[in-house]
Structure formats: C-alpha cells, structure tokens
C-alpha positions as CSV (number, residue, x, y, z in Angstrom):
1,P,306.1,334.5,91.7
2,V,302.0,334.7,90.8
3,E,300.6,331.3,92.8
4,P,297.3,330.6,90.3
5,A,294.3,328.8,91.0
6,G,295.1,325.6,91.2
7,G,298.4,326.0,93.2
8,N,301.1,325.7,90.4
9,P,303.2,328.7,90.8
10,S,304.8,330.0,88.0
11,P,308.5,331.1,88.1
12,N,307.7,334.1,85.9
13,G,305.4,335.9,87.8
14,K,302.8,334.5,85.2
15,E,300.2,332.2,85.9
16,A,301.7,328.7,85.3
17,P,299.1,326.3,81.7
18,I,296.5,323.2,84.4
19,D,297.5,320.2,83.4
20,Q,294.5,319.0,81.8
21,E,295.5,315.0,82.2
22,D,296.1,315.8,85.9
23,T,292.5,314.8,87.5
24,G,292.9,313.4,91.2
25,S,292.9,310.7,93.0
26,T,291.2,307.7,90.9
27,T,291.4,305.2,94.0
28,G,287.7,304.9,94.6
29,G,287.4,304.2,91.1
30,N,290.0,301.7,90.9
31,Q,288.4,300.2,94.2
32,F,285.0,300.2,92.7
33,L,286.3,298.1,89.4
34,T,289.0,295.5,91.6
35,R,285.8,295.0,93.8
36,I,283.9,294.7,90.7
37,A,286.2,291.7,89.3
38,S,286.7,290.5,92.4
39,Q,282.7,289.1,93.2
40,L,283.2,288.3,89.6
41,L,285.7,285.8,89.5
42,F,284.9,284.4,92.5
43,G,281.2,284.1,91.6
44,L,283.0,281.4,88.5
45,L,284.2,279.7,91.2
46,Y,281.2,280.1,94.0
47,Y,279.1,278.0,90.7
48,L,281.4,275.6,90.0
49,L,281.4,274.6,93.9
50,I,278.4,275.1,95.7
51,V,275.4,276.4,92.7
52,S,276.1,274.7,90.3
53,K,275.4,271.9,93.4
54,Y,273.1,273.3,95.2
55,P,268.6,271.8,94.5
56,D,266.4,274.0,93.2
57,L,263.3,275.2,95.0
58,K,261.1,274.5,92.7
59,D,257.6,273.8,95.2
60,T,259.7,272.7,97.9
61,E,257.5,274.1,101.4
62,P,259.6,276.2,104.2
63,T,260.6,274.2,107.1
64,A,259.2,275.9,110.4
65,P,263.2,276.0,111.3
66,A,262.7,278.7,107.9
67,L,259.5,280.3,108.8
68,E,261.4,281.0,112.5
69,L,263.8,282.5,111.1
70,Q,262.2,284.7,108.7
71,K,260.2,286.0,111.6
72,E,263.2,287.6,112.8
73,N,264.0,290.7,111.9
74,E,267.7,290.7,109.8
75,V,269.8,291.7,112.5
76,M,268.8,289.5,114.6
77,A,268.2,286.5,112.7
78,L,272.0,286.9,111.7
79,C,272.6,285.6,115.3
80,K,271.2,282.5,114.0
81,V,272.9,281.8,110.8
82,S,276.0,279.4,110.2
83,G,279.2,280.5,110.4
84,R,279.5,280.2,107.0
85,N,276.7,281.6,105.7
86,C,277.7,284.6,108.2
87,L,280.8,284.9,106.5
88,L,279.6,284.3,102.6
89,S,276.9,287.1,103.3
90,W,280.0,289.5,104.9
91,C,283.1,289.0,102.4
92,C,281.2,287.2,98.8
93,S,277.6,289.4,98.5
94,G,277.1,289.4,95.1
95,P,277.7,285.4,94.7
96,R,275.3,284.4,97.7
97,A,272.7,286.6,97.0
98,A,272.7,285.7,93.1
99,H,272.5,281.5,94.7
100,T,269.8,282.3,96.5
101,F,267.8,284.3,94.0
102,H,268.5,281.9,91.3
103,S,267.7,278.4,94.0
104,V,264.7,280.2,94.6
105,G,264.0,280.9,90.8
106,E,264.0,284.6,91.0
107,L,266.6,285.9,88.6
108,S,269.5,283.2,86.8
109,Y,273.0,283.0,88.5
110,W,274.5,285.0,86.2
111,P,272.6,288.2,85.2
112,S,271.9,287.8,89.5
113,L,276.1,288.2,90.4
114,F,276.8,290.9,87.9
115,L,273.4,293.3,89.0
116,M,274.9,292.6,93.3
117,S,278.7,292.9,91.9
118,V,277.0,296.2,90.3
119,V,274.9,297.8,92.5
120,P,274.3,295.7,94.8
121,C,271.7,297.5,97.3
122,C,270.0,298.6,94.2
123,T,269.4,294.4,93.6
124,L,268.9,294.1,97.1
125,W,266.6,296.0,97.9
126,F,263.9,295.4,94.8
127,M,264.2,291.2,95.1
128,N,262.9,291.6,98.7
129,A,260.4,294.2,97.6
130,R,259.2,293.6,94.5
131,T,259.5,289.8,93.8
132,D,258.3,286.7,95.5
133,L,261.8,285.8,97.4
134,N,260.3,286.4,100.8
135,E,257.8,284.6,100.5
136,K,259.5,281.1,98.9
137,L,261.8,281.3,101.8
138,G,258.8,281.7,104.3
139,G,258.6,285.6,105.8
140,Q,256.1,288.0,103.6
141,R,257.2,290.9,101.0
142,R,259.0,294.1,102.8
143,S,257.7,297.4,102.3
144,F,259.2,299.5,99.7
145,C,260.8,301.4,102.5
146,M,261.8,298.9,104.8
147,S,263.0,296.4,102.1
148,C,265.6,299.9,101.5
149,L,266.5,300.6,104.7
150,C,267.8,297.4,105.4
151,S,269.8,296.6,101.8
152,C,271.1,300.0,102.0
153,C,272.1,300.0,106.3
154,C,273.3,295.9,106.7
155,S,272.6,294.3,103.5
156,C,274.8,291.1,104.3
157,C,272.3,290.4,107.7
158,V,269.6,290.5,104.7
159,I,271.6,288.6,102.2
160,A,272.3,285.2,105.8
161,Q,269.1,285.4,106.8
162,D,267.5,284.3,103.0
163,A,270.9,282.3,102.8
164,E,270.2,280.3,105.6
165,A,266.2,280.6,105.1
166,L,267.4,278.8,101.9
167,D,269.6,276.1,103.3
168,L,267.0,274.8,105.8
169,T,264.1,274.5,103.7
170,M,266.3,272.5,101.2
171,G,268.2,270.4,103.7
172,V,271.6,271.4,103.1
173,Q,274.2,273.1,103.9
174,T,276.0,275.6,102.3
175,G,279.6,275.2,102.8
176,L,283.2,277.3,101.7
177,C,283.8,275.0,99.5
178,G,281.1,272.7,98.2
179,V,277.1,271.3,99.8
180,Y,276.8,269.1,102.0
181,E,273.9,267.5,103.0
182,N,271.8,268.3,106.5
183,V,273.0,265.6,109.2
184,V,269.5,265.7,112.2
C-alpha cells in the first residue's frame, strides 16, 4: 500500500484523502481560553471581596518601608513580600495586578483585568515602563528593556513587589478574603 505524507495508508494502494477537519491538538488553545476564563471569574470574586473595599492611593505618599521595598530588585523583594501577596501574585496574577493598577489610579480594574488575562506580560511591561506606577509606589520607572525582562521572566515577582508596596503605603494588608488594617 501507498502511504501518503499524512501517514494514512490507503487499502487500495491509492492516496487516502486527507481529513480537512483534523487540525491536530487544540490543547494549547483550550488552555489559553481556560486561563482567561478562570482569571476573569476569579477577578469578579476578587473585586467583590477585596478591590471594592480597598482604599485608593490618591495623593498618599509612599511610606519608608515601601520606599525600601521598591529599592530592591524584583526577585530579592519577593523575600520581603507577605505570603498572601505572594500567593495572589503567583496564582491569580491578573486580578492582583489589576487591583494595584486600579488602586494607584493608572488604569481602572476591569480593563486592567482583561488585559492582564489576555496579554499579561505586555500589560505589565507597559505599566512599569510607560506609566507612573512605580513612582507612585515609591520606586523609579523601569527602563524599556529592564521592564521587558522582568515582565517576561518573573512577572509574579513584579506583581508581588508592587502589591506589597501598595499595602505598605496604604497601611493595610490584602488578605485572601478581604482587606485588613495593619496592626502596628
């Protein structure tokens, strides 16, 4: 029997027709859509439990601990971030980053959540390189190249550092189910 390029041998020795509908695995596409859906669904819950109760930064100046945290590089700063912000940054990066962008006043929550769910690295890159996000949190605007590197290689570290700096500045703690006053 003749075996066509697609690997389907024909019983009569002629080339078997290629199934036009067989496009191979769609697992990658399904995983992407599942990620977006889960980020958006959790984002709704996160908004109701946390963002809606979180104070806005407005003209609040960064505190000394926030300034110190922002002086660290993103990976080293991760060692100084609360377990809650680490967990949220690693497992729910879209909602956690959207919360920071919203509370700082750079981009409202829902567009932030959508962008962080669909194109997370690009959104984080833009927010750190082209907005006043870092300055409002006590740091410096990242260069275009450094922001790209950090956003693509350790986005969770960037999100966690900014989240913790926001909590330190606002004097609150982001919990897993709410916002709590910092006990001094």
